[in-house]
XYZ file of C-alpha atoms in Angstrom:
725
model
C 16.803 35.278 -34.161
C 16.140 32.165 -31.900
C 16.154 30.178 -34.843
C 19.675 30.832 -35.889
C 21.368 29.655 -32.250
C 23.008 26.297 -32.575
C 21.205 23.391 -30.909
C 23.462 22.879 -27.976
C 22.987 26.919 -26.830
C 18.856 26.017 -27.232
C 19.374 22.464 -25.252
C 21.467 25.031 -22.589
C 18.592 27.444 -22.797
C 15.583 24.908 -22.396
C 17.294 23.158 -19.210
C 16.974 26.431 -17.219
C 13.516 26.623 -18.128
C 10.248 25.343 -16.844
C 8.109 22.839 -18.925
C 5.439 25.385 -19.832
C 7.750 28.129 -20.950
C 9.649 25.580 -23.437
C 6.463 24.602 -24.859
C 5.138 27.957 -25.478
C 9.088 28.768 -26.969
C 8.522 25.598 -29.350
C 5.318 26.822 -30.793
C 6.517 30.232 -31.467
C 9.157 28.997 -33.948
C 8.937 25.806 -36.341
C 12.772 25.742 -36.310
C 12.975 25.437 -32.552
C 10.291 22.926 -32.434
C 11.980 19.570 -33.088
C 14.802 20.841 -30.764
C 12.613 21.251 -28.235
C 10.348 18.372 -28.563
C 12.800 15.556 -27.162
C 13.778 18.127 -23.843
C 9.929 18.716 -23.404
C 9.384 14.691 -23.232
C 12.257 14.596 -20.758
C 11.387 17.323 -18.488
C 7.555 15.919 -18.572
C 8.806 12.322 -17.567
C 11.829 13.215 -15.554
C 10.910 16.296 -13.580
C 7.191 16.496 -13.655
C 4.042 14.563 -13.732
C 4.494 12.274 -16.871
C 1.554 13.226 -18.494
C 2.600 12.581 -21.738
C 2.911 8.480 -21.330
C -0.566 8.754 -19.547
C -2.185 10.858 -22.542
C -0.406 8.588 -25.307
C -1.657 5.661 -23.578
C -5.343 7.203 -23.121
C -5.392 8.066 -26.582
C -3.823 5.046 -27.886
C -1.113 7.217 -29.616
C 2.064 4.769 -29.856
C 4.206 6.956 -31.319
C 3.932 9.604 -28.204
C 4.009 6.449 -25.846
C 7.354 5.531 -27.748
C 8.790 8.983 -27.700
C 8.030 8.976 -23.529
C 9.427 5.674 -22.822
C 12.634 6.882 -24.696
C 13.477 9.546 -22.291
C 14.914 6.605 -19.671
C 12.274 7.194 -17.223
C 11.067 4.808 -15.102
C 8.902 6.068 -12.506
C 5.971 5.421 -15.087
C 3.055 5.950 -12.696
C -0.294 4.271 -13.691
C 0.870 3.529 -17.338
C 0.927 0.063 -16.665
C -2.201 -0.547 -15.419
C -4.201 1.959 -17.951
C -2.201 0.077 -20.748
C -3.384 -3.721 -19.341
C -6.563 -2.592 -18.901
C -7.274 -1.204 -22.188
C -5.865 -4.521 -23.662
C -3.054 -2.598 -25.365
C -0.452 -5.298 -25.549
C 1.925 -3.743 -27.578
C 2.431 -0.948 -25.164
C 2.646 -3.407 -22.092
C 5.538 -5.312 -23.775
C 7.127 -1.899 -24.300
C 6.448 -1.017 -20.742
C 7.532 -4.324 -19.198
C 10.914 -3.944 -21.156
C 12.313 -0.879 -19.101
C 14.349 -1.930 -16.614
C 13.665 -1.192 -12.940
C 10.377 0.128 -14.063
C 8.254 1.636 -10.891
C 4.741 1.032 -11.632
C 3.351 2.921 -8.429
C 1.060 5.315 -9.271
C 3.080 9.111 -9.214
C -0.067 10.887 -8.004
C -0.539 12.742 -4.990
C -4.321 12.269 -3.912
C -4.555 13.815 -0.432
C -7.538 15.663 0.260
C -9.593 13.753 -2.622
C -12.435 11.275 -2.059
C -11.826 7.722 -1.551
C -14.710 6.599 -4.256
C -13.042 8.954 -6.882
C -12.207 6.675 -10.353
C -8.619 6.990 -11.429
C -10.314 8.928 -14.645
C -10.965 12.009 -12.021
C -7.883 11.640 -10.506
C -5.709 11.879 -13.067
C -7.868 14.350 -15.514
C -7.912 16.603 -12.000
C -4.070 16.474 -11.692
C -2.832 16.720 -15.308
C -4.019 19.867 -16.025
C -2.270 19.579 -19.725
C -5.307 17.536 -20.185
C -7.488 19.114 -22.963
C -11.432 18.676 -21.960
C -11.923 16.632 -25.037
C -9.337 13.803 -23.704
C -10.848 14.054 -20.388
C -14.055 13.384 -21.624
C -12.579 10.675 -23.661
C -11.084 9.138 -20.339
C -14.063 9.302 -18.486
C -15.836 7.676 -21.473
C -13.903 4.570 -20.949
C -15.995 2.180 -18.594
C -13.543 -0.542 -18.684
C -11.294 1.886 -16.638
C -13.727 2.237 -13.449
C -11.739 1.593 -10.432
C -8.422 0.510 -11.801
C -6.497 2.762 -9.523
C -4.923 1.445 -6.515
C -7.899 1.612 -4.040
C -8.696 -1.944 -4.966
C -4.814 -2.890 -4.879
C -4.869 -5.099 -8.142
C -1.719 -6.338 -9.520
C -1.189 -5.800 -13.309
C -2.298 -9.584 -14.091
C -5.221 -9.271 -11.897
C -6.199 -6.410 -13.835
C -5.213 -8.278 -17.368
C -7.155 -11.212 -16.144
C -10.214 -8.916 -15.099
C -10.364 -7.566 -18.525
C -10.030 -10.589 -20.467
C -6.645 -10.127 -22.383
C -5.212 -13.344 -22.596
C -1.854 -12.092 -24.836
C -1.295 -9.716 -21.798
C -1.831 -12.357 -19.260
C 0.745 -14.324 -20.803
C 3.190 -11.766 -20.791
C 2.582 -10.568 -17.373
C 3.189 -14.428 -16.223
C 6.548 -14.586 -18.018
C 7.784 -11.194 -16.802
C 6.778 -11.661 -12.991
C 5.591 -15.233 -11.504
C 4.896 -13.652 -8.307
C 1.712 -12.036 -9.918
C -0.033 -15.464 -9.463
C -0.221 -15.330 -5.906
C -0.672 -11.520 -5.420
C -4.132 -10.776 -3.481
C -6.112 -7.752 -4.027
C -7.596 -6.459 -1.098
C -10.479 -8.547 -1.395
C -7.976 -11.545 -0.830
C -8.441 -12.141 -4.770
C -5.672 -14.031 -7.008
C -6.000 -13.443 -10.438
C -7.249 -16.606 -10.940
C -10.507 -15.241 -8.855
C -10.912 -12.649 -11.436
C -10.863 -14.634 -14.247
C -12.896 -17.047 -13.212
C -15.719 -14.128 -11.758
C -15.985 -13.070 -15.375
C -16.318 -16.375 -17.126
C -12.696 -16.319 -19.052
C -12.121 -19.618 -19.306
C -8.954 -19.419 -21.112
C -7.877 -17.251 -18.788
C -8.632 -19.150 -16.138
C -6.834 -22.456 -17.822
C -3.515 -20.321 -18.812
C -3.175 -19.450 -14.867
C -3.925 -22.708 -13.486
C -1.717 -24.412 -15.867
C 1.606 -22.706 -14.208
C 0.935 -25.060 -11.601
C 1.038 -22.084 -8.955
C -2.723 -21.626 -8.082
C -4.591 -23.305 -5.496
C -7.932 -23.996 -6.368
C -8.877 -24.214 -3.077
C -7.434 -20.969 -1.891
C -10.176 -18.332 -0.065
C -10.613 -14.491 -0.592
C -11.761 -12.293 2.507
C -15.232 -13.801 2.296
C -13.736 -17.592 2.647
C -14.744 -18.275 -1.298
C -13.095 -20.407 -3.510
C -13.229 -20.148 -6.945
C -15.728 -22.545 -7.193
C -17.867 -20.796 -5.019
C -17.485 -17.545 -7.284
C -18.021 -19.761 -10.587
C -21.405 -21.033 -9.299
C -22.664 -17.937 -7.746
C -21.740 -16.273 -10.935
C -23.575 -18.749 -13.326
C -20.286 -19.765 -15.163
C -21.246 -23.085 -16.229
C -17.841 -24.070 -18.593
C -15.967 -23.080 -15.597
C -17.449 -25.239 -12.778
C -17.169 -27.857 -15.623
C -13.470 -27.190 -15.796
C -13.048 -26.668 -11.965
C -14.881 -30.504 -11.359
C -12.487 -32.092 -14.038
C -9.665 -30.942 -12.112
C -10.500 -34.040 -10.142
C -9.230 -34.571 -6.277
C -7.482 -30.784 -6.588
C -10.539 -29.054 -5.789
C -12.993 -29.321 -2.595
C -16.499 -29.275 -4.109
C -17.930 -29.184 -0.418
C -16.369 -26.119 0.698
C -18.267 -23.845 2.694
C -17.643 -20.372 2.871
C -18.301 -17.472 5.670
C -21.715 -17.453 5.456
C -21.557 -21.666 5.197
C -22.955 -21.783 1.331
C -21.418 -24.684 -1.087
C -21.069 -24.458 -4.666
C -24.269 -26.256 -4.696
C -26.099 -23.628 -2.740
C -25.274 -20.954 -4.776
C -26.409 -23.070 -8.272
C -29.740 -23.707 -6.493
C -29.873 -19.823 -5.299
C -30.115 -18.801 -8.625
C -32.006 -21.443 -10.280
C -29.104 -22.613 -12.302
C -30.142 -25.819 -13.637
C -26.982 -27.150 -15.901
C -24.688 -25.912 -13.123
C -26.578 -28.001 -10.426
C -26.814 -31.057 -12.662
C -23.120 -30.589 -13.032
C -22.364 -30.563 -9.278
C -24.839 -33.773 -8.417
C -23.631 -35.790 -11.151
C -20.034 -35.777 -10.266
C -20.925 -37.886 -7.562
C -18.417 -35.791 -5.104
C -21.120 -33.099 -3.357
C -22.954 -33.550 -0.344
C -26.185 -32.090 -0.705
C -27.065 -32.229 2.875
C -24.891 -29.481 3.941
C -26.731 -26.929 5.564
C -25.290 -22.819 5.194
C -25.343 -20.212 8.488
C -29.560 -20.095 8.452
C -29.537 -24.623 8.320
C -30.982 -24.534 4.745
C -29.510 -26.924 2.359
C -29.959 -26.542 -1.095
C -32.891 -28.433 -1.483
C -34.635 -25.771 1.041
C -32.921 -23.291 -1.327
C -34.536 -24.861 -4.267
C -38.046 -25.568 -2.638
C -38.121 -21.468 -1.432
C -37.362 -20.773 -4.974
C -40.267 -23.054 -6.256
C -37.652 -24.966 -8.665
C -39.351 -28.023 -9.599
C -36.460 -29.299 -12.148
C -33.576 -28.415 -9.497
C -35.896 -30.045 -6.685
C -35.955 -33.486 -8.717
C -32.085 -33.294 -9.340
C -31.588 -33.280 -5.780
C -33.907 -35.509 -4.402
C -33.585 -38.219 -7.202
C -29.842 -39.168 -6.723
C -30.655 -40.510 -2.972
C -32.785 -39.914 -0.346
C -32.726 -36.445 1.269
C -34.056 -35.399 4.313
C -35.870 -31.874 3.536
C -35.695 -31.133 7.700
C -31.716 -32.156 7.890
C -29.564 -29.973 9.880
C -26.447 -30.431 10.118
C -24.649 -29.752 14.113
C -20.578 -29.397 13.071
C -17.640 -27.208 14.759
C -18.253 -24.243 12.133
C -22.223 -24.408 12.390
C -21.890 -23.965 16.083
C -19.339 -21.276 16.069
C -21.641 -19.133 13.429
C -24.106 -19.378 16.486
C -21.626 -18.066 18.971
C -20.200 -15.513 17.027
C -22.385 -14.871 14.009
C -22.630 -11.020 14.841
C -18.962 -10.409 15.273
C -17.921 -10.984 11.508
C -16.978 -8.120 9.391
C -14.669 -8.247 5.941
C -14.141 -4.942 3.761
C -11.354 -4.004 1.150
C -8.535 -2.353 2.954
C -7.851 1.178 0.977
C -4.456 1.430 -0.008
C -3.347 4.196 -2.200
C -0.042 4.131 -3.554
C 1.557 7.487 -4.345
C 4.992 8.362 -6.322
C 7.562 10.080 -4.627
C 6.931 13.185 -3.431
C 7.859 15.724 -0.670
C 6.441 16.138 2.741
C 3.771 18.869 1.392
C 2.675 16.521 -1.485
C 4.535 18.002 -4.198
C 6.656 16.423 -6.351
C 10.763 17.481 -6.016
C 10.960 21.267 -7.367
C 13.296 22.146 -10.473
C 13.911 25.356 -11.424
C 16.868 27.696 -11.382
C 17.135 27.421 -7.959
C 18.367 24.054 -8.046
C 21.602 24.969 -9.918
C 22.163 28.310 -7.953
C 25.804 29.029 -6.314
C 27.086 32.053 -4.569
C 28.088 33.549 -7.681
C 24.584 33.485 -8.695
C 23.357 35.751 -5.521
C 26.151 39.028 -6.789
C 23.324 40.189 -8.932
C 21.064 40.837 -5.715
C 23.279 43.310 -4.122
C 21.429 45.600 -5.578
C 18.664 46.029 -2.746
C 16.183 48.477 -4.122
C 13.261 45.781 -3.762
C 14.247 45.809 0.087
C 13.247 48.584 2.437
C 16.888 49.463 3.781
C 14.713 50.842 7.153
C 13.801 47.185 7.762
C 14.350 45.904 11.464
C 16.370 42.908 12.076
C 12.879 41.600 13.642
C 10.746 42.272 10.516
C 13.899 40.453 8.473
C 13.935 37.486 10.549
C 10.192 37.036 10.129
C 10.433 37.376 6.727
C 13.040 34.729 6.670
C 10.510 32.478 8.219
C 7.879 33.130 5.634
C 10.388 32.619 3.074
C 11.080 29.346 4.283
C 7.739 28.276 4.949
C 6.588 29.730 1.113
C 9.928 28.081 -0.379
C 10.164 31.624 -1.678
C 13.678 31.794 -3.174
C 13.464 35.421 -4.542
C 12.669 36.727 -0.781
C 15.502 34.370 0.877
C 18.168 35.811 -1.754
C 17.483 39.503 -1.218
C 17.485 38.690 2.643
C 20.557 36.741 2.270
C 22.095 39.322 0.457
C 21.232 42.274 2.765
C 23.390 41.111 5.564
C 20.129 41.910 7.528
C 19.522 38.374 9.003
C 20.976 35.860 11.110
C 21.036 32.642 9.292
C 21.892 30.861 12.593
C 19.140 32.378 14.722
C 17.579 30.186 16.662
C 13.738 29.931 17.350
C 12.044 29.293 20.640
C 12.309 25.523 19.954
C 16.187 25.784 19.583
C 15.933 25.257 15.640
C 18.026 27.250 13.189
C 16.609 28.433 9.606
C 18.173 25.555 7.864
C 16.593 22.993 10.212
C 12.920 24.579 9.607
C 13.965 24.351 5.863
C 14.697 20.751 6.101
C 11.325 20.349 7.783
C 9.227 22.470 5.635
C 10.957 23.594 2.247
C 12.159 21.958 -0.969
C 15.920 21.713 -2.073
C 16.482 24.776 -3.578
C 15.665 27.030 -0.126
C 18.296 24.539 1.223
C 20.627 25.069 -1.374
C 20.657 28.730 -0.563
C 21.271 28.681 2.943
C 24.401 26.362 2.521
C 25.629 28.435 -0.513
C 25.356 31.728 1.706
C 27.952 30.107 4.166
C 26.869 31.652 7.036
C 24.799 28.347 8.440
C 26.460 25.650 10.913
C 25.005 22.520 9.233
C 25.195 20.434 11.756
C 23.682 22.676 14.550
C 21.587 20.850 17.049
C 18.212 22.088 18.708
C 17.083 21.649 22.057
C 16.108 17.873 21.125
C 19.629 17.262 20.000
C 18.255 16.894 16.349
C 20.350 18.278 13.263
C 18.999 19.821 9.978
C 20.101 16.033 8.279
C 17.641 14.632 11.027
C 14.940 16.763 10.040
C 15.711 16.363 6.236
C 15.856 12.700 6.656
C 12.420 12.778 8.231
C 10.779 15.009 6.079
C 12.234 16.295 2.749
C 13.275 13.924 -0.259
C 16.370 12.046 -1.305
C 18.287 15.000 -2.812
C 17.988 17.363 0.105
C 19.852 14.782 2.109
C 22.316 14.390 -0.376
C 23.105 17.669 -0.326
C 23.596 18.056 3.467
C 25.536 14.499 3.222
C 27.749 15.727 0.111
C 28.779 18.755 1.937
C 30.956 17.188 4.344
C 30.129 18.999 7.465
C 27.123 16.735 9.050
C 27.656 13.839 10.992
C 25.524 11.459 9.340
C 25.163 9.007 12.711
C 24.182 12.348 15.046
C 22.034 10.712 17.803
C 19.198 13.353 19.365
C 18.367 13.266 22.963
C 15.939 10.072 22.615
C 19.365 8.315 20.891
C 17.874 8.310 17.584
C 19.800 8.927 14.371
C 18.810 10.273 10.773
C 18.337 6.699 9.676
C 16.069 6.360 12.418
C 13.871 9.020 11.271
C 14.033 7.878 7.787
C 12.269 4.991 8.055
C 9.569 6.220 10.223
C 7.100 7.736 7.296
C 3.474 7.399 8.181
C 1.484 5.173 5.513
C -2.071 6.583 5.929
C -2.800 3.453 3.856
C -2.375 1.478 6.931
C -5.820 2.142 8.657
C -5.115 -0.584 11.271
C -2.315 1.356 12.310
C -3.942 4.681 12.717
C -6.527 3.029 14.542
C -4.119 1.514 17.058
C -2.595 5.393 17.361
C -6.142 6.729 17.912
C -6.730 4.542 20.692
C -3.591 5.191 22.429
C -3.953 9.036 21.753
C -0.678 9.347 19.485
C -2.467 10.303 16.257
C -1.394 13.859 15.377
C -4.265 16.702 15.356
C -6.594 16.172 11.921
C -5.664 12.351 11.676
C -9.101 10.958 12.389
C -9.224 7.577 10.899
C -13.104 8.273 9.948
C -12.654 10.952 7.732
C -9.053 10.317 6.233
C -8.544 9.636 2.974
C -6.226 6.680 3.207
C -2.895 6.929 1.256
C 0.586 5.795 0.815
C 3.317 8.005 2.754
C 4.605 11.044 0.924
C 7.962 10.071 1.572
C 9.351 7.236 -0.677
C 12.679 5.011 -0.171
C 15.036 7.259 -1.996
C 15.715 9.076 1.324
C 16.582 5.976 3.184
C 18.688 4.335 0.302
C 20.689 7.558 0.065
C 21.522 7.237 3.805
C 22.393 3.837 3.483
C 24.484 4.108 0.363
C 26.870 7.098 1.759
C 28.018 4.130 3.793
C 28.270 6.632 6.963
C 25.032 5.534 8.588
C 24.789 2.392 11.222
C 21.746 0.675 10.125
C 21.765 -1.126 13.664
C 21.496 2.034 15.552
C 19.757 2.138 19.032
C 18.009 4.935 20.611
C 17.375 5.178 24.336
C 14.929 2.364 24.203
C 17.163 -0.269 22.298
C 14.946 0.338 19.109
C 16.633 0.062 15.339
C 15.831 1.458 12.382
C 14.341 -1.325 10.950
C 11.640 -1.792 14.528
C 10.422 1.623 13.621
C 10.228 0.555 10.219
C 8.112 -2.523 10.995
C 5.950 -0.459 13.153
C 5.195 2.514 10.948
C 6.512 2.077 7.345
C 5.438 -0.155 4.133
C 6.777 -3.324 2.705
C 9.284 -1.257 0.306
C 10.857 0.681 3.160
C 11.423 -2.992 5.108
C 12.868 -4.699 1.756
C 15.581 -2.096 1.257
C 16.606 -2.409 5.082
C 16.693 -6.272 4.558
C 19.003 -5.716 1.446
C 22.153 -4.707 3.583
C 23.532 -7.544 4.862
C 24.598 -5.539 8.161
C 20.948 -5.210 9.347
C 20.107 -7.139 12.572
C 16.753 -8.809 11.691
C 16.256 -10.099 14.726
C 17.429 -7.332 17.023
C 15.675 -6.947 20.386
C 14.975 -3.586 22.310
C 15.158 -3.292 25.881
C 11.562 -5.064 26.372
C 12.915 -8.042 24.641
C 10.746 -7.270 21.421
C 12.053 -8.085 17.944
C 11.086 -5.668 14.517
C 8.746 -8.729 13.424
C 7.241 -8.319 17.621
C 6.538 -4.882 16.659
C 5.143 -5.118 13.382
C 2.389 -7.945 14.508
C 1.820 -5.723 17.676
C 1.100 -2.636 15.615
C -1.016 -4.581 13.023
C 1.429 -3.779 10.308
C 0.512 -6.058 7.548
C 2.884 -5.294 4.774
C 5.676 -5.386 7.366
C 4.985 -8.374 8.831
C 4.544 -10.168 5.479
C 8.250 -9.017 4.140
C 9.616 -9.687 7.485
C 8.193 -13.224 7.672
C 9.057 -13.836 3.690
C 12.699 -13.305 4.554
C 13.406 -16.806 5.829
C 15.954 -15.098 8.412
C 13.412 -13.989 11.238
C 12.165 -15.545 14.177
C 8.374 -16.083 13.907
C 7.979 -16.944 17.486
C 9.667 -14.243 19.652
C 9.142 -13.564 23.427
C 9.773 -10.826 25.190
C 11.093 -10.237 28.609
C 7.569 -10.443 30.007
C 7.105 -14.111 27.909
C 4.331 -12.647 25.526
C 4.360 -13.552 21.943
C 3.344 -11.318 19.198
C 0.198 -13.265 19.019
C -1.017 -11.940 21.827
C -0.500 -8.739 21.113
C -2.259 -9.302 17.990
C -5.475 -9.957 19.929
C -5.169 -6.786 21.883
C -5.875 -5.121 18.705
C -9.296 -6.730 18.399
C -10.011 -6.020 22.015
C -8.800 -2.268 21.601
C -11.028 -2.107 18.388
C -14.209 -3.439 20.184
C -13.771 -1.032 22.922
C -13.931 1.855 20.396
C -17.199 -0.103 18.471
C -18.956 -0.269 22.291
C -18.640 3.559 22.460
C -19.482 3.844 18.896
C -16.311 5.690 18.028
C -15.364 4.717 14.856
C -17.450 4.670 11.552
C -18.466 1.061 10.951
C -16.815 0.818 7.333
C -13.526 2.068 8.885
C -14.316 -0.391 11.623
C -14.808 -3.383 8.909
C -11.784 -2.386 6.820
C -9.314 -2.699 10.062
C -10.662 -6.523 10.966
C -10.457 -7.404 7.577
C -6.733 -6.251 7.986
C -6.178 -8.005 11.330
C -7.720 -11.109 9.375
C -5.300 -10.790 6.690
C -2.408 -10.578 9.301
C -3.549 -13.534 11.270
C -3.677 -15.793 7.984
C 0.014 -14.549 7.134
C 0.950 -15.824 10.699
C -0.535 -19.196 10.499
C 0.738 -20.112 6.793
C 4.012 -20.208 8.414
C 4.889 -23.478 8.990
C 7.285 -22.847 12.006
C 4.822 -20.479 13.770
C 3.666 -22.065 17.314
C 0.119 -20.655 18.456
C -1.017 -23.845 20.872
C 0.400 -22.809 23.738
C -0.449 -20.515 27.245
C 0.408 -17.526 28.800
C 1.428 -16.655 31.977
C -2.134 -16.496 32.569
C -2.584 -19.867 31.589
C -4.546 -18.577 28.699
C -4.239 -19.691 25.079
C -4.323 -17.969 21.654
C -7.523 -19.678 20.789
C -9.475 -19.285 24.111
C -8.473 -15.704 23.833
C -9.865 -15.337 20.474
C -12.899 -17.181 21.218
C -13.403 -14.517 23.720
C -12.527 -11.478 22.460
C -12.217 -11.553 18.482
C -14.706 -13.652 17.010
C -15.727 -16.094 13.886
C -13.155 -15.040 11.407
C -10.309 -15.400 14.006
C -11.545 -18.607 15.228
C -11.942 -20.677 12.023
C -8.953 -19.263 10.642
C -6.740 -20.678 13.927
C -8.551 -23.647 13.779
C -8.235 -24.216 9.987
C -4.738 -23.718 10.312
C -4.173 -26.944 11.998
C -1.885 -25.665 14.802
C -4.288 -25.537 17.657
C -5.733 -28.486 19.773
C -9.357 -27.242 19.191
C -11.348 -30.377 20.781
C -9.130 -30.209 23.841
C -9.176 -26.993 24.785
C -12.743 -26.368 24.269
C -13.793 -29.351 26.214
C -11.381 -28.430 29.179
C -11.508 -24.789 29.029
C -14.874 -23.348 27.762
C -17.714 -22.373 30.359
C -21.237 -23.810 30.321
C -22.191 -26.278 27.777
C -20.318 -24.850 24.935
C -17.153 -27.280 25.319
C -19.550 -30.548 25.595
C -21.440 -29.276 22.704
C -18.396 -28.580 20.527
C -16.944 -31.790 21.436
C -19.939 -33.464 20.218
C -20.118 -31.871 16.681
């Protein structure tokens, strides 16, 4: 009987069904299978987890990939990462051709372990996968840690995997990938050099946008990595690059490329470096060892001969220079570990993707059949009905909610002990279908304010997805710019989504006692905020939200975003020409000031890159962001003294602070050589509180008068010793 229905009716039926129901129906009849096949792909790609595309890439089924992309889906999750790392050049070309594609992972990893591989995550999330497919996925070792914990760009993945063709595609697609660092501070060139892919390294360098003296989080250059990895061909190529590279660069441990070559007993690399005539064999590392000392320890007669033949070398030679002295003073303070950052796709506040079922399309007429209340006890009390209403909202139970609405036994505007109506609670805890049922009842006040002055739209902006916000705005019965008792608008809440990948911010909140219960930096699985930028975009696009609204503290939405949110939120706000990027709150702080003071590296980076931001703001007390940044270190050291933080979390946070300082110092117009109202300079403060990494970064920036400040201000003999060195 089904096979005789017109295709138009079959399509209409399919639109009202869930994906698994369509799949079952398609398998039951050979006639309807081709009709439903395209619908299955569309449902999967546009309304579900997009497993069809992932499965196609995992199993190298290009027809499946093509079908999945033909749906017009733009939220493509980890597809590009999978295709790049497996070297599927054709698939990469297809993916790059999708306009406005979003390759942020679309899976919610909350509650899982940070040491899981993407294979485990995908296999556990996508239950449609067969056991055979899961085993295939887990068996592909080249995909190990390809997920977003390492934060590698597509170009870094391609360079790491040795896929030259894909590297060339990605260079042409997005030149910004060339300088994009992962959480170890490594660019694509580092990945190519570390793994010995000379052709890829040359392709990257020939773009003219690669700095051979750039350092990663360990202060290593590509030459350091090439020498420590024993990649002689790459060392030879780097030497031939001439003056573009510093052959005597010292990393965090004071090691030069020659140190690493001697350490590996790598005769060819040692010979290349010595014969270049541009290396100093007398440089000592952190432990006062020259390459010759290391060669002697390794009992390598060939390298000893290479080091002693060109010129006279003093085997007891020890250098006393600025950095060596700093190593002695601060060597126990440095730490560096990758920042964990998992980007998830657009999901609601409960960690689920937006629900799309029949209730999404409901309207008042659909409630008529529920007038038969045989399923609802006629003797049920009003109090019990209200309790059932609350439970239905909390559990997103549309069936029970329909019965309660039609029974007439519930007051849909009844306030709880915080003055919130069911609609406000639904905006905070439920999905769009629940909110639509309440609105369609015609018995709710859409703009009701609770005891805090907050409306349902205010809660939806903070906790729900864009479709819920749009539903309320489209009703025409809400004030989009309504302010609560703190003076905050829905737009202000839309930007304030906690980014749980920002461990630096988590630790700051924990120190201040402002972190919500259960969010302990020592135990949390870092992840991106569960709310995307679509909610914010919906509010901005309606044209009724003031992007510069100020709360009782004078803070604008951009200021809140700078304090809490990720780079995507900041970019979206900056795209609005009405946004005042340097607006000051009542304490004189700008959004950029807030980003630095709260250790929000992503926000500070985007604000600085906008070129519209003043990098040297002062608040009403005369303080600058650099001193707030130093205070972050002080707070962290206090926690460390009390052994409150796990050492790995402390390492992660300090690395984040170092990256933030590096970003600050990269701006030519940033001023850090000044004194505060206590007569303290940032450099002196850093030397006392922050350790070697911060001091070195400030000195290497060339923005501080190192010799003068240390000679005049450091106690004891430290200043004179540094001056002598």
